[in-house]
Amino acid sequence: MTAAGVYSSPPGAATALAPRLGPAWLRLARLYAASRRVPAALALLAGLGVLLWAALHWHWNIAGGNAARQFIPLVIETGAAAVIAVTTYGPFGESERATGQWLPWLRLGAAAALTAAAVGVLAAGASGGYLPGGSLALLRNVAGITGTGLLTAVVAGGAFAWAGPMAYVLVTEVALTGNPTTPWIWPGRPTHDLGAALCATGVFAAGLVFITLRGARVSPASDDAGCARPAGH
Amino acid sequence: VTATQAAVRHRPLRAPHAAPLRSAAPLLLLELRRNAMPWILPLIAALFWFDSYRPSTGQAPLWVLRTFWNMGQGHTIIDFGPFVAGVAAWMGSRDARRGTADLVTATVRPRFAAQFATWAATAIWAVGAYLVFVGVMFGVYANQGVAQPNVLNIYGLASWAPAAGPVYATAQRFAALPAATRHAWLATHLAALRSGQLTLVQLP
């Protein structure tokens, strides 16, 4: 008996597993989310939403000017952006890229979905009290800062992608001690400032495009797969 | 001859502290070479320039003012702190991240010694870079002719303060005061000026 002439599986042999686990694309998305620690990221985002709610509800504030007034909401928004950016880190390195046909779409979907989730939970948290600028400014700030994180992931790797939002918030806080007029410091601009909205949207769009097309950099500094070289970090 | 008649030979004792130090040095060098801190230093350098150095050059060229801007208000520490904390967390979680915690726990070297080497390497990189960055910044200040605040260079404010700036306007106002009033004010407030509690724009 040989396999010659057999061109398909016996009826029911290959499809027995599929109905139980759902469609293939859903399984792929679930596995991708698990490899990127998306459940942990969602839990952290929810925690940041609760933190924002508590900060606004109990009027946590720092005495001072514009920089001090925006410090707590801005740091929480930056934390959310950093969490999203770090999820671009994958443990499989180049081997995944060589075989993953749907990887760009998964990267795009994960980044966009997590950003939407972050805006959602932070907007819910903002119901705890008065948020400077309101939900529209929140959307602008989170999207823009997330864009810096995604761009950092492309340049420096997913493991260090948090450094981009962190650097941006430090630069912003320094600028807020003055009276920033540049739209690139979008948290310092009024809610309906068109230039600030365009800059934030542009950075977010650039981040999404680059993370979709190129993915987070797999560098010796961030490669834990150990394939590139046996680095100790 | 039996073994019971053989004299017991003692091995020469080694210095008790030499061996651990000898074995710790290569481990520390290894950790220094494999540390993630150097990867983040270019970003910190850019931030340091933007946040600490660049705004401080807008201050009057007096050590007390520039030092107060950078150190007193914590700009230099803020530029380093979050990134050092992030890298330290990354380095400290290495064994758990790679799933090798059980493997290395079973090795001869105490876990504390190995983790201490990781911590020490990160701290050496961070503190070393901080000292270098601050040293370079103060070196640049020195080249710019930054001076100690004393009676003479406060009197000469108008000669080096940027025109149309608040210090220049203050200098003009201060120079118009009677000499006795200026002397009396400086005699009273020089200590506060030196400590940074009082800035030059607060001259009468």
Coordinates of C-alpha atoms in Angstrom, one line a residue:
Chain A
M1 CA 0.0 0.0 0.0
T2 CA 1.4 3.4 -0.9
A3 CA 0.3 7.0 -0.5
A4 CA 0.4 7.5 -4.3
G5 CA -2.9 8.7 -5.6
V6 CA -4.0 10.1 -2.2
Y7 CA -4.6 13.8 -2.7
S8 CA -6.7 14.7 0.3
S9 CA -7.2 13.7 3.9
P10 CA -10.0 11.3 4.8
P11 CA -13.3 13.1 5.5
G12 CA -13.3 14.5 9.0
A13 CA -9.7 13.8 9.8
A14 CA -8.3 17.3 9.6
T15 CA -11.4 19.2 10.6
A16 CA -12.0 17.4 13.8
L17 CA -9.9 19.9 15.9
A18 CA -11.0 23.1 14.1
P19 CA -14.6 23.5 15.3
R20 CA -13.5 23.0 18.9
L21 CA -10.7 25.7 18.9
G22 CA -12.4 28.1 16.5
P23 CA -11.3 29.5 13.2
A24 CA -7.7 29.5 12.3
W25 CA -7.3 33.2 12.2
L26 CA -8.8 33.5 15.7
R27 CA -6.3 30.9 17.1
L28 CA -3.5 32.7 15.4
A29 CA -4.5 36.1 16.9
R30 CA -4.9 34.5 20.4
L31 CA -1.5 32.9 20.2
Y32 CA 0.1 36.1 19.0
A33 CA -1.6 38.0 21.8
A34 CA -0.3 35.5 24.3
S35 CA 3.3 35.7 23.0
R36 CA 3.1 39.5 23.3
R37 CA 1.7 39.4 26.8
V38 CA -1.4 41.3 25.7
P39 CA -3.6 39.9 28.6
A40 CA -1.0 41.4 31.1
A41 CA -1.0 44.6 29.2
L42 CA -4.8 44.8 29.3
A43 CA -4.6 44.3 33.1
L44 CA -2.0 47.0 33.4
L45 CA -4.1 49.4 31.3
A46 CA -7.1 48.7 33.5
G47 CA -5.0 49.4 36.5
L48 CA -3.9 52.7 35.0
G49 CA -7.5 53.6 34.4
V50 CA -8.3 53.0 38.0
L51 CA -5.3 55.0 39.0
L52 CA -6.5 58.0 36.9
W53 CA -9.9 57.7 38.4
A54 CA -8.5 57.7 41.9
A55 CA -6.2 60.7 41.1
L56 CA -9.1 62.7 39.7
H57 CA -11.6 61.6 42.3
W58 CA -9.5 62.4 45.3
H59 CA -7.9 65.5 43.7
W60 CA -4.3 64.3 43.8
N61 CA -2.3 67.3 42.6
I62 CA 1.1 68.9 42.8
A63 CA 1.2 72.6 43.6
G64 CA 2.7 74.6 40.8
G65 CA 2.2 75.8 37.3
N66 CA 1.1 74.1 34.1
A67 CA 3.7 71.4 34.3
A68 CA 2.8 70.4 37.8
R69 CA -0.9 70.5 37.1
Q70 CA -0.6 68.1 34.2
F71 CA 2.0 65.9 35.7
I72 CA -0.2 63.1 37.1
P73 CA -2.5 62.6 34.1
L74 CA 0.4 62.9 31.7
V75 CA 2.5 60.3 33.6
I76 CA -0.5 57.9 33.6
E77 CA -1.0 58.4 29.8
T78 CA 2.7 57.9 29.3
G79 CA 2.5 54.7 31.3
A80 CA -0.3 53.4 29.1
A81 CA 1.7 54.3 26.0
A82 CA 4.8 52.5 27.4
V83 CA 2.8 49.4 28.1
I84 CA 1.5 49.3 24.5
A85 CA 4.9 49.9 23.1
V86 CA 6.5 47.1 25.2
T87 CA 4.0 44.6 23.9
T88 CA 5.7 44.8 20.5
Y89 CA 8.5 42.8 22.0
G90 CA 8.4 39.2 20.9
P91 CA 10.3 36.2 22.2
F92 CA 10.8 34.4 18.9
G93 CA 13.0 36.8 17.0
E94 CA 13.9 36.2 13.4
S95 CA 12.5 32.7 13.2
E96 CA 9.0 34.1 13.6
R97 CA 9.6 36.7 10.9
A98 CA 10.8 34.1 8.5
T99 CA 7.6 32.0 8.9
G100 CA 4.9 34.4 10.0
Q101 CA 2.9 35.4 6.9
W102 CA 0.3 37.3 8.8
L103 CA 2.7 38.9 11.2
P104 CA 2.3 42.5 9.9
W105 CA -1.4 42.4 10.2
L106 CA -1.2 40.9 13.7
R107 CA 1.2 43.7 14.7
L108 CA -1.1 46.4 13.3
G109 CA -4.2 44.8 15.0
A110 CA -2.5 44.4 18.4
A111 CA -1.1 48.0 18.4
A112 CA -4.4 49.6 17.3
A113 CA -6.6 47.5 19.6
L114 CA -4.4 48.1 22.6
T115 CA -4.4 51.9 21.9
A116 CA -8.2 51.8 21.6
A117 CA -8.4 49.9 24.8
A118 CA -6.0 52.4 26.6
V119 CA -8.1 55.4 25.4
G120 CA -11.2 53.6 26.6
V121 CA -10.1 52.7 30.0
L122 CA -8.4 56.1 30.6
A123 CA -11.6 57.9 29.4
A124 CA -13.5 55.8 31.8
G125 CA -11.0 56.7 34.5
A126 CA -11.4 60.3 33.7
S127 CA -15.0 60.1 34.8
G128 CA -13.7 60.3 38.4
G129 CA -13.2 64.1 38.2
Y130 CA -12.0 67.0 36.1
L131 CA -9.3 66.0 33.5
P132 CA -7.5 69.0 32.0
G133 CA -8.5 69.1 28.3
G134 CA -11.1 66.4 28.6
S135 CA -11.4 63.2 26.7
L136 CA -10.4 64.7 23.4
A137 CA -7.0 65.8 24.7
L138 CA -6.7 62.4 26.4
L139 CA -7.2 60.7 23.0
R140 CA -4.7 63.0 21.3
N141 CA -2.1 62.6 24.0
V142 CA -2.3 58.8 24.3
A143 CA -2.3 58.3 20.6
G144 CA 0.7 60.6 20.1
I145 CA 2.8 59.3 22.9
T146 CA 2.0 55.7 21.8
G147 CA 3.3 56.7 18.4
T148 CA 6.6 57.7 20.0
G149 CA 6.7 54.3 21.8
L150 CA 6.0 52.4 18.6
L151 CA 8.7 54.3 16.7
T152 CA 11.2 53.6 19.5
A153 CA 10.3 49.9 19.3
V154 CA 11.2 50.0 15.6
V155 CA 14.5 51.8 16.3
A156 CA 15.6 50.3 19.6
G157 CA 13.6 47.1 20.0
G158 CA 10.4 46.3 21.9
A159 CA 12.1 45.7 25.2
F160 CA 13.3 49.3 25.3
A161 CA 10.3 50.8 23.7
W162 CA 9.2 52.4 27.0
A163 CA 12.2 54.7 26.7
G164 CA 10.5 56.8 23.9
P165 CA 7.4 57.7 25.9
M166 CA 9.5 58.3 29.0
A167 CA 11.8 60.7 27.1
Y168 CA 8.9 62.5 25.5
V169 CA 7.2 63.1 28.9
L170 CA 10.4 64.5 30.3
V171 CA 10.8 66.8 27.4
T172 CA 7.2 67.8 27.7
E173 CA 7.4 68.5 31.4
V174 CA 10.4 70.8 30.8
A175 CA 8.6 72.6 28.0
L176 CA 5.5 73.0 30.1
T177 CA 7.5 75.0 32.7
G178 CA 7.5 77.7 30.0
N179 CA 4.8 78.4 27.6
P180 CA 5.3 76.0 24.6
T181 CA 3.9 77.1 21.3
T182 CA 5.2 74.3 19.2
P183 CA 2.6 71.7 18.2
W184 CA 5.1 68.9 18.8
I185 CA 4.5 69.4 22.6
W186 CA 0.9 68.5 22.1
P187 CA 0.0 68.0 25.8
G188 CA 0.8 71.7 26.3
R189 CA -1.6 72.9 23.6
P190 CA -5.3 73.6 23.9
T191 CA -7.7 70.7 23.1
H192 CA -8.9 72.1 19.7
D193 CA -5.4 73.1 18.5
L194 CA -5.3 71.7 15.0
G195 CA -1.5 71.7 14.7
A196 CA -1.1 69.7 17.9
A197 CA -3.8 67.2 16.8
L198 CA -2.0 66.8 13.4
C199 CA 1.3 66.3 15.0
A200 CA 0.0 63.7 17.5
T201 CA -1.9 61.9 14.7
G202 CA 1.1 62.0 12.4
V203 CA 3.4 60.5 15.0
F204 CA 0.8 57.8 15.8
A205 CA 0.2 57.0 12.2
A206 CA 4.0 56.8 11.5
G207 CA 4.4 54.5 14.5
L208 CA 1.6 52.2 13.3
V209 CA 3.0 52.1 9.7
F210 CA 6.5 51.4 10.8
I211 CA 5.6 48.8 13.4
T212 CA 3.3 47.1 10.8
L213 CA 5.9 47.0 8.0
R214 CA 9.1 46.5 10.0
G215 CA 8.1 45.3 13.4
A216 CA 10.1 45.9 16.5
R217 CA 13.9 45.7 16.0
V218 CA 15.4 42.4 17.0
S219 CA 18.7 43.6 18.4
P220 CA 21.3 41.9 20.6
A221 CA 20.2 44.2 23.4
S222 CA 16.7 43.0 23.3
D223 CA 16.9 39.5 21.9
D224 CA 16.0 37.0 24.5
A225 CA 15.7 34.2 22.1
G226 CA 19.4 33.7 22.4
C227 CA 19.7 33.0 18.7
A228 CA 21.8 36.0 17.7
R229 CA 24.4 35.6 20.3
P230 CA 24.6 34.4 23.9
A231 CA 24.2 37.9 25.3
G232 CA 23.8 38.1 29.0
H233 CA 21.2 40.8 28.9
Chain B
V1 CA 54.2 0.5 56.4
T2 CA 50.6 1.2 57.1
A3 CA 48.6 4.3 56.7
T4 CA 48.4 4.7 60.4
Q5 CA 52.1 5.5 60.6
A6 CA 52.1 8.1 57.9
A7 CA 52.4 11.7 59.1
V8 CA 49.5 13.9 58.4
R9 CA 50.4 16.6 55.9
H10 CA 48.6 19.9 56.1
R11 CA 47.9 22.0 53.1
P12 CA 49.1 25.5 53.3
L13 CA 46.3 27.9 54.2
R14 CA 45.3 30.4 51.6
A15 CA 44.3 33.9 52.3
P16 CA 40.6 33.6 53.1
H17 CA 39.4 36.7 51.1
A18 CA 41.6 36.5 48.1
A19 CA 39.7 33.8 46.2
P20 CA 36.2 35.3 46.3
L21 CA 37.6 38.6 45.1
R22 CA 39.5 36.9 42.3
S23 CA 36.4 35.1 41.1
A24 CA 34.2 38.2 41.5
A25 CA 36.2 40.4 39.2
P26 CA 35.7 38.4 36.0
L27 CA 32.0 38.1 36.8
L28 CA 31.7 41.9 37.3
L29 CA 33.6 42.5 34.1
L30 CA 31.3 40.1 32.3
E31 CA 28.3 41.9 33.7
L32 CA 29.7 45.3 32.7
R33 CA 30.2 44.1 29.2
R34 CA 26.8 42.6 28.9
N35 CA 24.9 45.4 30.6
A36 CA 22.0 47.1 28.8
M37 CA 22.8 50.5 30.3
P38 CA 25.2 51.6 27.4
W39 CA 22.3 51.1 25.0
I40 CA 20.2 53.7 26.7
L41 CA 23.0 56.3 27.2
P42 CA 22.7 58.0 23.9
L43 CA 19.1 58.8 24.7
I44 CA 20.0 60.0 28.1
A45 CA 22.7 62.2 26.6
A46 CA 20.2 63.8 24.2
L47 CA 17.8 64.4 27.1
F48 CA 20.6 65.7 29.3
W49 CA 21.5 68.3 26.6
F50 CA 17.9 69.3 26.1
D51 CA 16.7 69.3 29.7
S52 CA 19.8 70.2 31.8
Y53 CA 22.4 71.9 29.7
R54 CA 20.4 73.9 27.1
P55 CA 18.0 75.7 29.5
S56 CA 20.8 76.4 32.0
T57 CA 22.7 78.5 29.4
G58 CA 19.8 80.9 29.6
Q59 CA 20.8 81.7 33.2
A60 CA 23.4 84.3 34.1
P61 CA 26.9 82.9 33.9
L62 CA 27.3 82.4 37.6
W63 CA 28.1 79.0 39.1
V64 CA 25.4 79.3 41.8
L65 CA 22.7 79.9 39.3
R66 CA 23.7 77.2 36.8
T67 CA 24.3 74.7 39.6
F68 CA 21.0 75.5 41.2
W69 CA 19.2 75.0 37.9
N70 CA 20.8 71.6 37.3
M71 CA 21.3 70.2 40.7
G72 CA 19.1 72.1 43.0
Q73 CA 16.0 71.6 40.8
G74 CA 17.0 68.0 40.1
H75 CA 17.1 68.2 36.3
T76 CA 20.2 66.0 36.0
I77 CA 18.8 63.4 38.3
I78 CA 15.4 63.4 36.6
D79 CA 17.1 62.8 33.2
F80 CA 18.9 59.8 34.6
G81 CA 16.6 58.3 37.2
P82 CA 13.7 56.8 35.2
F83 CA 15.9 55.2 32.6
V84 CA 18.3 53.8 35.2
A85 CA 15.4 52.3 37.0
G86 CA 14.0 50.8 33.9
V87 CA 17.3 49.3 32.8
A88 CA 17.9 48.0 36.4
A89 CA 14.5 46.3 36.3
W90 CA 15.4 44.7 33.0
M91 CA 18.7 43.5 34.2
G92 CA 17.3 42.2 37.5
S93 CA 14.6 40.2 35.8
R94 CA 16.9 38.5 33.4
D95 CA 16.9 35.0 35.0
A96 CA 13.2 35.0 35.4
R97 CA 12.7 36.2 31.8
R98 CA 14.9 33.6 30.4
G99 CA 13.6 30.8 32.6
T100 CA 17.0 30.1 34.0
A101 CA 16.3 31.0 37.7
D102 CA 16.2 27.3 38.8
L103 CA 19.3 26.5 36.7
V104 CA 21.5 29.2 38.2
T105 CA 20.2 28.6 41.7
A106 CA 21.8 25.2 41.7
T107 CA 25.3 26.5 40.8
V108 CA 28.1 26.9 43.3
R109 CA 28.2 30.6 43.3
P110 CA 25.7 32.1 45.8
R111 CA 22.8 33.8 44.1
F112 CA 23.4 36.9 46.2
A113 CA 26.9 37.3 44.8
A114 CA 25.7 36.9 41.2
Q115 CA 22.8 39.3 41.6
F116 CA 25.1 41.7 43.4
A117 CA 27.4 41.7 40.4
T118 CA 24.5 42.5 38.1
W119 CA 23.4 45.4 40.4
A120 CA 27.0 46.6 40.7
A121 CA 27.5 46.7 36.9
T122 CA 24.3 48.6 36.4
A123 CA 25.2 51.1 39.1
I124 CA 28.7 51.5 37.9
W125 CA 27.5 52.3 34.4
A126 CA 24.8 54.7 35.7
V127 CA 27.0 56.6 38.2
G128 CA 30.0 56.7 35.9
A129 CA 27.9 58.1 33.0
Y130 CA 26.3 60.6 35.4
L131 CA 29.7 61.8 36.6
V132 CA 31.0 62.0 33.0
F133 CA 28.0 64.0 31.7
V134 CA 28.0 66.4 34.7
G135 CA 31.8 66.8 34.4
V136 CA 31.5 67.6 30.7
M137 CA 28.7 70.1 31.4
F138 CA 30.7 71.9 34.1
G139 CA 33.7 71.8 31.8
V140 CA 31.7 73.6 29.1
Y141 CA 30.5 76.1 31.7
A142 CA 34.1 76.8 32.7
N143 CA 35.0 77.5 29.1
Q144 CA 32.1 79.9 28.9
G145 CA 33.6 82.0 31.7
V146 CA 31.1 81.2 34.3
A147 CA 32.1 83.0 37.5
Q148 CA 31.4 83.1 41.2
P149 CA 28.9 85.7 42.3
N150 CA 30.7 88.5 44.0
V151 CA 30.4 92.2 44.4
L152 CA 32.5 92.9 41.3
N153 CA 30.6 90.8 38.8
I154 CA 27.3 91.8 40.2
Y155 CA 28.3 95.4 39.7
G156 CA 29.3 94.4 36.2
L157 CA 26.0 92.7 35.4
A158 CA 25.1 95.1 32.6
S159 CA 28.3 94.2 30.7
W160 CA 27.5 90.5 30.3
A161 CA 23.8 90.1 30.8
P162 CA 21.9 89.6 27.5
A163 CA 20.2 92.8 26.4
A164 CA 16.5 93.0 26.7
G165 CA 16.5 90.1 29.2
P166 CA 15.3 90.4 32.8
V167 CA 18.8 90.3 34.2
Y168 CA 19.8 93.2 32.0
A169 CA 16.9 95.3 33.1
T170 CA 17.6 94.5 36.7
A171 CA 21.2 95.4 36.2
Q172 CA 20.2 98.8 34.8
R173 CA 18.0 99.4 37.7
F174 CA 20.6 98.2 40.2
A175 CA 23.3 100.4 38.7
A176 CA 21.0 103.5 39.0
L177 CA 20.9 103.0 42.8
P178 CA 23.2 105.1 45.1
A179 CA 26.4 103.3 45.8
A180 CA 25.8 103.1 49.5
T181 CA 22.4 101.4 48.9
R182 CA 24.0 98.8 46.6
H183 CA 26.8 98.1 49.1
A184 CA 24.3 97.7 51.9
W185 CA 22.0 95.4 49.9
L186 CA 24.9 93.2 48.8
A187 CA 26.4 93.0 52.2
T188 CA 23.0 91.7 53.5
H189 CA 22.1 89.3 50.7
L190 CA 25.4 88.0 49.4
A191 CA 25.1 84.7 51.3
A192 CA 21.6 84.2 50.0
L193 CA 22.8 84.9 46.4
R194 CA 25.6 82.4 46.8
S195 CA 23.3 79.6 48.1
G196 CA 20.8 80.2 45.3
Q197 CA 18.0 81.3 47.6
L198 CA 18.0 84.6 45.9
T199 CA 18.4 85.2 42.2
L200 CA 19.9 88.2 40.4
V201 CA 16.5 89.2 39.0
Q202 CA 15.5 89.9 42.6
L203 CA 18.0 92.7 43.0
P204 CA 16.3 95.9 44.3

